[in-house]
Short mmCIF file of C-alpha atoms and ligand atoms in Angstrom, two decimals:
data_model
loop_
_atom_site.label_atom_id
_atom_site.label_comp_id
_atom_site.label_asym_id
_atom_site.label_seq_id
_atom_site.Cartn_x
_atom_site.Cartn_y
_atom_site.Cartn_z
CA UNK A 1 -0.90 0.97 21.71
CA UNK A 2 -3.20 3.70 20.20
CA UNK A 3 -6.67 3.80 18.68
CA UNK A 4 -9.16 5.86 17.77
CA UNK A 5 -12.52 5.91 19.10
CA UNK A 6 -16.39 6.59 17.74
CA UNK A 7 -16.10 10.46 18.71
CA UNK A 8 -12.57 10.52 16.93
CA UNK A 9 -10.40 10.60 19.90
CA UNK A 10 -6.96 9.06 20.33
CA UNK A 11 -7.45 6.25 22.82
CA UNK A 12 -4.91 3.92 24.64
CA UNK A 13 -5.32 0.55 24.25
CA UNK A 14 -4.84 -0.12 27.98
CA UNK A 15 -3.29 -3.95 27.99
CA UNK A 16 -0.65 -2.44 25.71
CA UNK A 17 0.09 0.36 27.48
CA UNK A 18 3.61 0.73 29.72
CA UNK A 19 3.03 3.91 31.57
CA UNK A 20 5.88 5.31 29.34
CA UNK A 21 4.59 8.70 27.69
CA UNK A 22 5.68 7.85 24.76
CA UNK A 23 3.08 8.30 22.53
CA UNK A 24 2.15 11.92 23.58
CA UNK A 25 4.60 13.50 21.62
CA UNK A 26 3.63 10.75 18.90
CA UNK A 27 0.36 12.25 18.47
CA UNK A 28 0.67 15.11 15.98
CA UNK A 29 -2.92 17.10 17.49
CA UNK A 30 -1.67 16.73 21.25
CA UNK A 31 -4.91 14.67 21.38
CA UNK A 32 -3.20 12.15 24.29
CA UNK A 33 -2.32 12.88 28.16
CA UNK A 34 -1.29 10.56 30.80
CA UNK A 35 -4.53 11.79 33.00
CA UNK A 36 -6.45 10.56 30.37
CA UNK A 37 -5.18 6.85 31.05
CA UNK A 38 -7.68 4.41 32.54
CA UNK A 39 -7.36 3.11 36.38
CA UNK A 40 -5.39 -0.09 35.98
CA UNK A 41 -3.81 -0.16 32.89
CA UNK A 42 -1.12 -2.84 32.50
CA UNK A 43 -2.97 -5.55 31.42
CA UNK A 44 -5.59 -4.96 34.55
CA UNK A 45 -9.17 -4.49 33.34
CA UNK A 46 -10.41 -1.28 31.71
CA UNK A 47 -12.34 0.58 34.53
CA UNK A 48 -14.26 2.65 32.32
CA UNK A 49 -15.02 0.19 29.90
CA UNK A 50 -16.16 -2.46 32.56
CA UNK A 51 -18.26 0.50 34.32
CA UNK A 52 -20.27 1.53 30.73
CA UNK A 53 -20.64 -2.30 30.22
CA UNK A 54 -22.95 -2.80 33.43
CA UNK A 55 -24.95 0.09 32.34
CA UNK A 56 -28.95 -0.86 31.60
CA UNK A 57 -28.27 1.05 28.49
CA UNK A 58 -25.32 -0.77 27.81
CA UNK A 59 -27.27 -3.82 27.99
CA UNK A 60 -29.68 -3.23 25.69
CA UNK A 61 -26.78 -1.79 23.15
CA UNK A 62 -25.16 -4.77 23.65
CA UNK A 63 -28.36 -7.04 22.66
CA UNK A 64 -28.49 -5.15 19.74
CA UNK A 65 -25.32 -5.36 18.54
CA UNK A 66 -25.11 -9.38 19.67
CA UNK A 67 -28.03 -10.15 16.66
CA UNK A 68 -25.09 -9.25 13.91
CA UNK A 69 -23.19 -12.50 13.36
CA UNK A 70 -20.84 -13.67 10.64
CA UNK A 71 -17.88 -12.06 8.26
CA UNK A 72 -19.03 -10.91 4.75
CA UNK A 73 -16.46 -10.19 1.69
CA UNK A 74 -17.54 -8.36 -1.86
CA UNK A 75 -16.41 -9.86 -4.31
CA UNK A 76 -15.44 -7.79 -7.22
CA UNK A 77 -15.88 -9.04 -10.58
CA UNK A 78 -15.21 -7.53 -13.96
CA UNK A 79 -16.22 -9.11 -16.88
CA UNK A 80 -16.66 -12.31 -15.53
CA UNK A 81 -12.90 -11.78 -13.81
CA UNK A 82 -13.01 -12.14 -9.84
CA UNK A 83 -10.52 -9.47 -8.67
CA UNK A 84 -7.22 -11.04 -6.82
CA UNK A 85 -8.09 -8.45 -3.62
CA UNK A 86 -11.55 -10.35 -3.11
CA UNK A 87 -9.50 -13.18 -3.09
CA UNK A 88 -7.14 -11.64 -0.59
CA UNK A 89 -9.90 -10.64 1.84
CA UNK A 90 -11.30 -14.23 1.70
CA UNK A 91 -8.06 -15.10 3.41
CA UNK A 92 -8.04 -12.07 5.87
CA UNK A 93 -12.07 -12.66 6.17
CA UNK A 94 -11.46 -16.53 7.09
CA UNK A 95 -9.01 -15.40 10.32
CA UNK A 96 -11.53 -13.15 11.44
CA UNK A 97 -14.35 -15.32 11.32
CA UNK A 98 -12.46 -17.90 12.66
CA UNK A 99 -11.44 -15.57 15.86
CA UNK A 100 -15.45 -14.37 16.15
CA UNK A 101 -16.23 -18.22 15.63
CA UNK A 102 -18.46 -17.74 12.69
CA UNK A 103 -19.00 -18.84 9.21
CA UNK A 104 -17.38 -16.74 6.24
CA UNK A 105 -19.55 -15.62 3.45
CA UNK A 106 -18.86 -13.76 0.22
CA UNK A 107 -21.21 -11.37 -1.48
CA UNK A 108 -21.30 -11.81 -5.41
CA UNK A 109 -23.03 -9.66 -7.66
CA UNK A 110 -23.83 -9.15 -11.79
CA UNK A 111 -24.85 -10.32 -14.67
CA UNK A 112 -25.04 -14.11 -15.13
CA UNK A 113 -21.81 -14.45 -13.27
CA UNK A 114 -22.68 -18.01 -11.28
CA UNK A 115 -19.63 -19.51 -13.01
CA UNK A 116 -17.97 -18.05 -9.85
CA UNK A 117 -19.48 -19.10 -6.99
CA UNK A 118 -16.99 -22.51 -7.37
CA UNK A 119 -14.35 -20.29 -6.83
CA UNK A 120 -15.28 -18.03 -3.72
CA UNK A 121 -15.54 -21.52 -2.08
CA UNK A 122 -12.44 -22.74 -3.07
CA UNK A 123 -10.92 -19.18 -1.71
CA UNK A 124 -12.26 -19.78 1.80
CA UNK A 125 -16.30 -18.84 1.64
CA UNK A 126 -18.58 -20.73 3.77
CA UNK A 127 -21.28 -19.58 2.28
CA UNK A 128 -21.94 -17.67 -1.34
CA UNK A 129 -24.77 -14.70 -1.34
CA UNK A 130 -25.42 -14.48 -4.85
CA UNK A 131 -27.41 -11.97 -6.86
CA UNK A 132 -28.26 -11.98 -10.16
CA UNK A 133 -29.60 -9.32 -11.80
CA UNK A 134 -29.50 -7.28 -15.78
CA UNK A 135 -29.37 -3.95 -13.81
CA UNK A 136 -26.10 -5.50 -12.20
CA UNK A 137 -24.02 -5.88 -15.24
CA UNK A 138 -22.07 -3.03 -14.90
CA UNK A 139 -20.94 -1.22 -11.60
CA UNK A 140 -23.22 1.44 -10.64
CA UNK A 141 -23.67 2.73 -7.53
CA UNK A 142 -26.89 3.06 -6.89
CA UNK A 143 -28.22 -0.82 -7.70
CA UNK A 144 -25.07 -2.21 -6.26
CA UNK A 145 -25.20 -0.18 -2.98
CA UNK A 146 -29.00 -1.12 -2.74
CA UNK A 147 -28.50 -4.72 -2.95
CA UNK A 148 -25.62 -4.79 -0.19
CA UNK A 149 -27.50 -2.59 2.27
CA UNK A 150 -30.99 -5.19 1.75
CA UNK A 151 -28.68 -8.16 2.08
CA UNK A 152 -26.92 -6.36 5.49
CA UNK A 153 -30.02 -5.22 7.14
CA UNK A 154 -31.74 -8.64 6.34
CA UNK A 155 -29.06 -11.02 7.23
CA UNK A 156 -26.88 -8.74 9.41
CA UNK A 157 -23.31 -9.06 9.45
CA UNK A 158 -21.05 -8.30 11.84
CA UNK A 159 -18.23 -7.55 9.42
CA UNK A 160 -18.23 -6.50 6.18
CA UNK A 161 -14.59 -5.70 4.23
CA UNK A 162 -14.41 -4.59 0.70
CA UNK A 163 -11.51 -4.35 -1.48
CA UNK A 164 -10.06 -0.48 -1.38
CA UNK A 165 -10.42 -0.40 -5.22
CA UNK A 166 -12.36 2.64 -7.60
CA UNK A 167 -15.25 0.31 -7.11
CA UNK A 168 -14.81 -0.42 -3.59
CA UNK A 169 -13.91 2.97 -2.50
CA UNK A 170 -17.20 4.00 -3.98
CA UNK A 171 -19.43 1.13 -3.05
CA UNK A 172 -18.12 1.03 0.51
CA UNK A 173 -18.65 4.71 1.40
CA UNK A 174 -22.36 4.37 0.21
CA UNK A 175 -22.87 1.20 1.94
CA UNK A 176 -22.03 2.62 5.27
CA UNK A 177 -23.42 6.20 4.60
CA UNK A 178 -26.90 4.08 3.97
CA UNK A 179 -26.58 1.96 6.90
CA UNK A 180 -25.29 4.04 9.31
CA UNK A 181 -21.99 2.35 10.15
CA UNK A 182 -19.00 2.93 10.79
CA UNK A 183 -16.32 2.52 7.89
CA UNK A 184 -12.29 2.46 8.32
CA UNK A 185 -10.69 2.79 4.59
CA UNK A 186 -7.60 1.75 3.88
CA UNK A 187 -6.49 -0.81 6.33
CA UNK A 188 -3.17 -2.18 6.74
CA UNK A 189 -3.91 -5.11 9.13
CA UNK A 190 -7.02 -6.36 10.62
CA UNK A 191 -7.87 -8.37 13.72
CA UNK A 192 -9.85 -9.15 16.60
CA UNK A 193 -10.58 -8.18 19.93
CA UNK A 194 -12.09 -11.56 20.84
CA UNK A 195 -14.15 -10.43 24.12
CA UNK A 196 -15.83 -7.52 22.44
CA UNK A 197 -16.43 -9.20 19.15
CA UNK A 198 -14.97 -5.27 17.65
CA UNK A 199 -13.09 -5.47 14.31
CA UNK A 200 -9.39 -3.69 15.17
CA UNK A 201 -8.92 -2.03 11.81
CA UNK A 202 -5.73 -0.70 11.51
CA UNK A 203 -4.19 2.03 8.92
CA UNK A 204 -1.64 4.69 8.98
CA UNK A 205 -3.40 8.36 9.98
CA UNK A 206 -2.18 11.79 10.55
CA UNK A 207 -0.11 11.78 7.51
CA UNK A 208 1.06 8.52 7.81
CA UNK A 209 2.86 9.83 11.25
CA UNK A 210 1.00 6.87 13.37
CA UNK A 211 -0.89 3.29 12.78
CA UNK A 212 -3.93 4.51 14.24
CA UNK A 213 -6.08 1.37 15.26
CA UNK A 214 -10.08 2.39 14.62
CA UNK A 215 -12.93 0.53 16.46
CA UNK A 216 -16.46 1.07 15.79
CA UNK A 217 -18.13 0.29 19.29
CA UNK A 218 -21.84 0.48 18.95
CA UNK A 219 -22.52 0.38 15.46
CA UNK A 220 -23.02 -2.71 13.11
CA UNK A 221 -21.76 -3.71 10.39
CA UNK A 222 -18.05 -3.27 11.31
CA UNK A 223 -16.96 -1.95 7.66
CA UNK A 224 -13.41 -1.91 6.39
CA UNK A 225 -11.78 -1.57 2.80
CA UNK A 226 -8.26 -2.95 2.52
CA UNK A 227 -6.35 -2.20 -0.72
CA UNK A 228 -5.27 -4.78 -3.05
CA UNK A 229 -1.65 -6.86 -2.16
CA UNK A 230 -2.10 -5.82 1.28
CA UNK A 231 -3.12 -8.78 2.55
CA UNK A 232 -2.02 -12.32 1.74
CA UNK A 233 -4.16 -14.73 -0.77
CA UNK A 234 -4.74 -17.76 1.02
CA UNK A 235 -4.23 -21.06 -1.68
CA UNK A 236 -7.49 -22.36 -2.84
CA UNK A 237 -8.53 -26.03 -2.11
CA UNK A 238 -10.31 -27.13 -5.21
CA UNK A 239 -13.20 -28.85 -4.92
CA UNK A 240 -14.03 -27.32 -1.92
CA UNK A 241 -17.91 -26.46 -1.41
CA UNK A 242 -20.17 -24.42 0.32
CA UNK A 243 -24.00 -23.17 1.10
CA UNK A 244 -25.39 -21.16 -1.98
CA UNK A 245 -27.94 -18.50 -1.00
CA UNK A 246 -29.46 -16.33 -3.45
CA UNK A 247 -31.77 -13.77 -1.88
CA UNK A 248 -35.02 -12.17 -3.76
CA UNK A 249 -33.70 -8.54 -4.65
CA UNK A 250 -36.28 -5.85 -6.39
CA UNK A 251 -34.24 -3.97 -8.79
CA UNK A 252 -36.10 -1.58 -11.31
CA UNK A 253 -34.07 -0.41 -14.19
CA UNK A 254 -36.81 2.79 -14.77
CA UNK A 255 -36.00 4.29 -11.03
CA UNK A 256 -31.86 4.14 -11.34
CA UNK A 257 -31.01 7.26 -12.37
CA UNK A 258 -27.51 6.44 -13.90
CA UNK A 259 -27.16 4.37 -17.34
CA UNK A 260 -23.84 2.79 -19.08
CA UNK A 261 -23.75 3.85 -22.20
CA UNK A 262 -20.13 2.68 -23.32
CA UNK A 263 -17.56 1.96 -21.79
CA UNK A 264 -13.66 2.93 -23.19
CA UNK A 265 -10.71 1.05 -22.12
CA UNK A 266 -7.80 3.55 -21.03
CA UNK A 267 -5.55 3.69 -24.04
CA UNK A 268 -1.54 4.44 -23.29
CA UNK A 269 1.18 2.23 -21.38
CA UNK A 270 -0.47 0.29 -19.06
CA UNK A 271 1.26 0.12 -15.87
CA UNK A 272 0.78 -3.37 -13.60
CA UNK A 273 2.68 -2.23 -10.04
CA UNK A 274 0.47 -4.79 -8.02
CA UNK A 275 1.68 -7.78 -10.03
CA UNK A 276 4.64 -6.96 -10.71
CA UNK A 277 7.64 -9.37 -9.45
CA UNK A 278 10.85 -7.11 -9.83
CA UNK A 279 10.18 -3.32 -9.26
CA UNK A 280 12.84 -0.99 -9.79
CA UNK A 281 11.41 2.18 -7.89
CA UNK A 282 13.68 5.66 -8.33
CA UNK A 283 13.12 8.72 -5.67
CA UNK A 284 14.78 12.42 -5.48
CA UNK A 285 18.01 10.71 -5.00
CA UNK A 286 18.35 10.02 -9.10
CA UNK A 287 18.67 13.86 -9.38
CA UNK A 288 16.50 14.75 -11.91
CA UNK A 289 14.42 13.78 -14.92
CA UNK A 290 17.02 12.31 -17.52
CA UNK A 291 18.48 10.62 -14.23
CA UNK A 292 15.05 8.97 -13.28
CA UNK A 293 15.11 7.57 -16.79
CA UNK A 294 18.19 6.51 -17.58
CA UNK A 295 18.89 4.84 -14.05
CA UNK A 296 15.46 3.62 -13.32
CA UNK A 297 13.80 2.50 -17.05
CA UNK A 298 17.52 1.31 -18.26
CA UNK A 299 17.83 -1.09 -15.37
CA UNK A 300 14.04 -2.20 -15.58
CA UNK A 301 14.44 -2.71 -19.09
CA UNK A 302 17.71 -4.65 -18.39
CA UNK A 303 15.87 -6.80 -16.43
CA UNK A 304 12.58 -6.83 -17.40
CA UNK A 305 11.10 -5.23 -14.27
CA UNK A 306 7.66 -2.72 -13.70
CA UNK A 307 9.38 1.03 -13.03
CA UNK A 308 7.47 2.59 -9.82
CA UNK A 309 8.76 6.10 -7.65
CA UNK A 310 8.49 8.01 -4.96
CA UNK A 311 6.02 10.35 -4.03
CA UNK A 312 8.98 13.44 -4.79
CA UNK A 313 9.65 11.82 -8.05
CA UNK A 314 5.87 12.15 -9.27
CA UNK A 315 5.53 15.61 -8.01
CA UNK A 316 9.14 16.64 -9.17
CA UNK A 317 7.43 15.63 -12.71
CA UNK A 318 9.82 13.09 -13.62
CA UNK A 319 7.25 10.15 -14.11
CA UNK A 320 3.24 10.20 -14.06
CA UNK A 321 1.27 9.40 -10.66
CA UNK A 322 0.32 6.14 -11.87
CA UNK A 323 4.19 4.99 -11.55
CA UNK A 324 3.83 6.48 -7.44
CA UNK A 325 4.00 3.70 -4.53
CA UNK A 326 2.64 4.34 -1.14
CA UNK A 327 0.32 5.74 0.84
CA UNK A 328 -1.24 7.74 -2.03
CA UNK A 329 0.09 5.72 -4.60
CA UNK A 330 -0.19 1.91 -5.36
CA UNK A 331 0.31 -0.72 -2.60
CA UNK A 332 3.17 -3.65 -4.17
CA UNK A 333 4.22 -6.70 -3.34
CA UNK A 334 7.17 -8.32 -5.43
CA UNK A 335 9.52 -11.12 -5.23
CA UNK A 336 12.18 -8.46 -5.42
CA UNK A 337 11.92 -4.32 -5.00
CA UNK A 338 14.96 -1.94 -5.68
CA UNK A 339 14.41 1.19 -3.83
CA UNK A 340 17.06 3.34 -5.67
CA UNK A 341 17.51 7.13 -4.20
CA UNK A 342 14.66 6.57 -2.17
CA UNK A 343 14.71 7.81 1.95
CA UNK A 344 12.06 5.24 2.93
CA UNK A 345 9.48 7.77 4.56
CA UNK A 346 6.62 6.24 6.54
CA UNK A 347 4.49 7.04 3.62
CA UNK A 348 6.40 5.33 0.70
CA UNK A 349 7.38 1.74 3.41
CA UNK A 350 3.28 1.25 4.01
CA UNK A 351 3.33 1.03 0.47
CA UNK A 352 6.00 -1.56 -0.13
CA UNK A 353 6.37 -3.81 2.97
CA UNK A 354 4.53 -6.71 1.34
CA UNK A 355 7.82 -7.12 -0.83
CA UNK A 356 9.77 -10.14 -0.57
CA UNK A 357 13.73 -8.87 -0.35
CA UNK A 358 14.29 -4.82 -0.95
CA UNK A 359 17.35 -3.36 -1.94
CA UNK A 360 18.19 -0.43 -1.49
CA UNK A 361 20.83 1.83 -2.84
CA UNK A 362 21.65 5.20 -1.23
CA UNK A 363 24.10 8.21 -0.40
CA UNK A 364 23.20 8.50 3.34
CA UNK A 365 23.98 5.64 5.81
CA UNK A 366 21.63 6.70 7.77
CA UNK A 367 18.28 7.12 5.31
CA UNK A 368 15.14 4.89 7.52
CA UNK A 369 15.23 2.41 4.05
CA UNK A 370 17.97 1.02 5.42
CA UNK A 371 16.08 -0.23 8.63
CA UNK A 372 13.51 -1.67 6.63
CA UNK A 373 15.75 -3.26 3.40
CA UNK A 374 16.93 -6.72 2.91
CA UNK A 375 20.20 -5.82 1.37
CA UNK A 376 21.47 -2.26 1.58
CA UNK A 377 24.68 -0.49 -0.63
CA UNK A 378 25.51 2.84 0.87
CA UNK A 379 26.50 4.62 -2.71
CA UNK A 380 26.00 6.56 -5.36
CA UNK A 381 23.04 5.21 -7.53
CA UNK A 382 24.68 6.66 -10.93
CA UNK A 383 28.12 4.38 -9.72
CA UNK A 384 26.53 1.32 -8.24
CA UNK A 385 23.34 0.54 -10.87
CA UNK A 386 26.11 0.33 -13.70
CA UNK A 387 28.07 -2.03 -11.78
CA UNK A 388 24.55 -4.04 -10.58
CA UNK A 389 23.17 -4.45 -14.19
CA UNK A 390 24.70 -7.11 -15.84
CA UNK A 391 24.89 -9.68 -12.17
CA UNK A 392 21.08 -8.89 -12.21
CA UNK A 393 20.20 -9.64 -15.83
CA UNK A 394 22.95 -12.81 -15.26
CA UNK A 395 20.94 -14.05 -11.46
CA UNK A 396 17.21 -13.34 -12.86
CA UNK A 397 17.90 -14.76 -16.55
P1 FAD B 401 13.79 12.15 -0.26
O1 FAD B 401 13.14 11.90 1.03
O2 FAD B 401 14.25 13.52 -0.56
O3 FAD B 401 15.00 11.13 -0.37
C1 FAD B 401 15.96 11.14 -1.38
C2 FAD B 401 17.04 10.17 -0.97
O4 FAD B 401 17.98 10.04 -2.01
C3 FAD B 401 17.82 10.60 0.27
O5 FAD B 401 17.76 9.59 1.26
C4 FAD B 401 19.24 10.81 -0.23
O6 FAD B 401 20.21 10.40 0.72
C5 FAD B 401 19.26 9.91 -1.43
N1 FAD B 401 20.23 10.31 -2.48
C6 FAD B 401 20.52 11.54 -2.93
N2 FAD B 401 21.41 11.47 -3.95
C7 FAD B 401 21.68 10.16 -4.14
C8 FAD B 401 22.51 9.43 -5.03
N3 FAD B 401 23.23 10.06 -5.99
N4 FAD B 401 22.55 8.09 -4.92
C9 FAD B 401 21.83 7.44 -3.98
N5 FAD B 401 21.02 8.06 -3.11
C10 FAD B 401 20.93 9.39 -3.20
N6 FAD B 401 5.73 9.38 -0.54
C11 FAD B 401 5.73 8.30 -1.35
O7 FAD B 401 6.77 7.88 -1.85
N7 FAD B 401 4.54 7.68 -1.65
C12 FAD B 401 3.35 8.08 -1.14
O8 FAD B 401 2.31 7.49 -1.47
C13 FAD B 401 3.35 9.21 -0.26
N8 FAD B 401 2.19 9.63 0.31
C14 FAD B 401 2.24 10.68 1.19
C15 FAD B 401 1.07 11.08 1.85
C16 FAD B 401 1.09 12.09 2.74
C17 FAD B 401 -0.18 12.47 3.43
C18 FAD B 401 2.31 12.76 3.01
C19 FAD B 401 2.36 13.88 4.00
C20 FAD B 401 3.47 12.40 2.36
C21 FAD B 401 3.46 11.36 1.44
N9 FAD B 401 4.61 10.95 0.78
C22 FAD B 401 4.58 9.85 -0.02
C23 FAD B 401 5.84 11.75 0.83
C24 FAD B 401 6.89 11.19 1.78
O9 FAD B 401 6.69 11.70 3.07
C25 FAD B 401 8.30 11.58 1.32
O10 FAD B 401 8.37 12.98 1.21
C26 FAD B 401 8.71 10.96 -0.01
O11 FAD B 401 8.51 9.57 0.02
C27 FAD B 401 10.19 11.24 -0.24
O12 FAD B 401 10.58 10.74 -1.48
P2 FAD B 401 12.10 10.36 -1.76
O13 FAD B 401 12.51 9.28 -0.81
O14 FAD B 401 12.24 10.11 -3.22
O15 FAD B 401 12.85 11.73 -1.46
#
């Protein structure tokens, strides 16, 4: 029932609000007071809000803000590859746009790339922007943050949501520096607040110690990046077609200041989290590095699963960060997820609640994974994981 607002403040929502008090010792800054509650909470209308919204300056805000229509999605492409997340936020994008009641459009970019236009339709696009351009080959900043920003103020948006990737991270923050927006990174869930037309963008804040629900009230585009597996690929209905736009951009090679000289593949194990289907993840529980390794990689190997850890795991040195799953660490989804050792903080469950069925193996009866697993064995990891190998290889053969 919390949010925060344009100035940063913790905010009740007031239709979801109880009256219980709850959420003041919630808040970790002592940001929330009951005082601070509007008149007629409990699903009665928002005094202060109605009040502002009669306001002559109000009105004009709110004719500004009512020329931004539609929901926008960047779609990533490398090497002629559409990312799986811009496929994901078509599916997110198309509920949205559905709620505001407006058309969906994705925003593709690069180098001789209109071989995938076909498939942002079939992934839920109304409408394609597409750009075409030599300086677009490879990501840059600079021409690719140019581009989005003409296309926004030109055609303005309401929405715009951008996969939470290296490129996306980047891209997004320059996007809404440029523009002026607001920008919520690393959202969880996304919806609607159909009456205002406001993009609820929702992701875990103070240190993962509340969902904090962020708003941007008078300031368009609504901007949000969403990391990959987070949100649910909608199935693509071939054939399916749409409007093709492709806008006039200027884009001078001679005034970008950055070039791509090479570019180097990372060399070493690679290590695929966010497709993996059986994860077998190992935490502080597994005791210490030859533990980690012979509990977690013998039973991955066993049957053939990715290895991913804890957040205490990575920093107790036992594996690299690139294994970590969470809130810093890589967002998963598998058909199956064996949290082995692991407490299930707030910080490592954001991470993995896209799973299928978890399992989870641990000492304490009373460790939070258990609230959140599908099957739980209070135990010993070093005596159960013997006993589960061979079943598992025999059931997943
Ligand atoms: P612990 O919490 O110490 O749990 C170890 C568990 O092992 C215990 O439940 C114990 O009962 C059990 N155990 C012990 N011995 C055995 C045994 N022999 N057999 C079975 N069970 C046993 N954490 C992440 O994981 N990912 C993140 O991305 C992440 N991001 C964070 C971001 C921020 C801003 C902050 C503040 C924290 C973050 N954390 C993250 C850290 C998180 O809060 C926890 O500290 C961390 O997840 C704990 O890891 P753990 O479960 O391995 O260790």
């Amino acid at each position: 029932a919390l949010y925060i607002d344009d100035n940063g403040l913790c905010k009740v929502i007031a239709k979801n609000c109880i009256e219980c008090g709850g959420c003041i010792g919630v808040c970790p800054v002592g940001a929330i007071s009951l005082p601070q509650l509007p008149v007629g909470v409990n699903g009665k209308s928002d005094s202060l809000t109605a009040a502002a919204a009669k306001s002559p300056a109000a009105l004009v805000e709110s004719d500004k803000l009512s020329r931004f229509r539609g929901v926008w999605v960047f779609i990533e492409q490398r090497e002629g590859q559409i990312l799986p997340v811009s496929m994901e936020l078509l599916g997110a994008g198309g509920k949205l746009a559905q709620k505001l009641d407006v058309e969906l459009s994705g925003v593709l970019m690069g180098d001789q790339v209109c071989g995938l236009v076909d498939k942002v339709y079939e992934y839920g696009a109304d409408r394609v922007f597409y750009i075409d351009h030599p300086s677009l080959h490879y990501y840059r900043t600079e021409p690719y943050m140019r581009v989005m920003v003409d296309l926004a103020e030109k055609y303005c948006p309401e929405v715009i949501l951008i996969g939470a990737t290296t490129v996306g991270r980047d891209l997004a923050g320059a996007v809404a520096t440029e523009l002026k927006t607001g920008l919520t990174a690393d959202c969880t869930e996304l919806d609607i607040d159909s009456g205002q037309r406001l993009l609820l963008a929702t992701r875990p804040a103070f240190g993962g110690n509340i969902m904090a629900t962020i708003v941007a009230r008078r300031h368009r585009p609504q901007m949000a990046t969403i990391r990959p597996k987070v949100m649910r690929m909608a199935a693509p209905v071939p054939n399916r077609k749409g409007v093709l736009v492709q806008p006039e951009i200027e884009l001078d090679e001679n005034k970008i200041l950055t070039r791509v000289l090479e570019v180097i593949k990372e060399q070493g194990e690679k290590v695929n989290l966010q497709d993996a289907e059986i994860i077998v993840a190992g935490g502080r529980g597994l005791g210490d590095r030859t533990g980690f390794i012979e509990i977690c990689f013998g039973l991955a190997r066993a049957i053939d699963a990715q290895v991913g850890a804890s957040r205490a795991a990575v920093e107790a040195g036992w594996v690299e960060q690139k294994y970590q799953i969470g809130q810093t660490g890589v967002t998963v989804a598998p058909k199956i997820y064996l949290a082995l050792g692991i407490s299930g903080a707030v910080q490592h469950l954001v991470g993995i609640k896209g799973s299928d069925i978890i399992i989870a193996v641990n000492t304490d009866p009373d460790a939070p994974i258990f609230q959140e697993c599908t099957y739980g064995i209070v135990g010993d990891v070093f005596k159960i994981v013997p006993l589960l190998t061979e079943p598992l290889k025999e059931l997943l053969a």
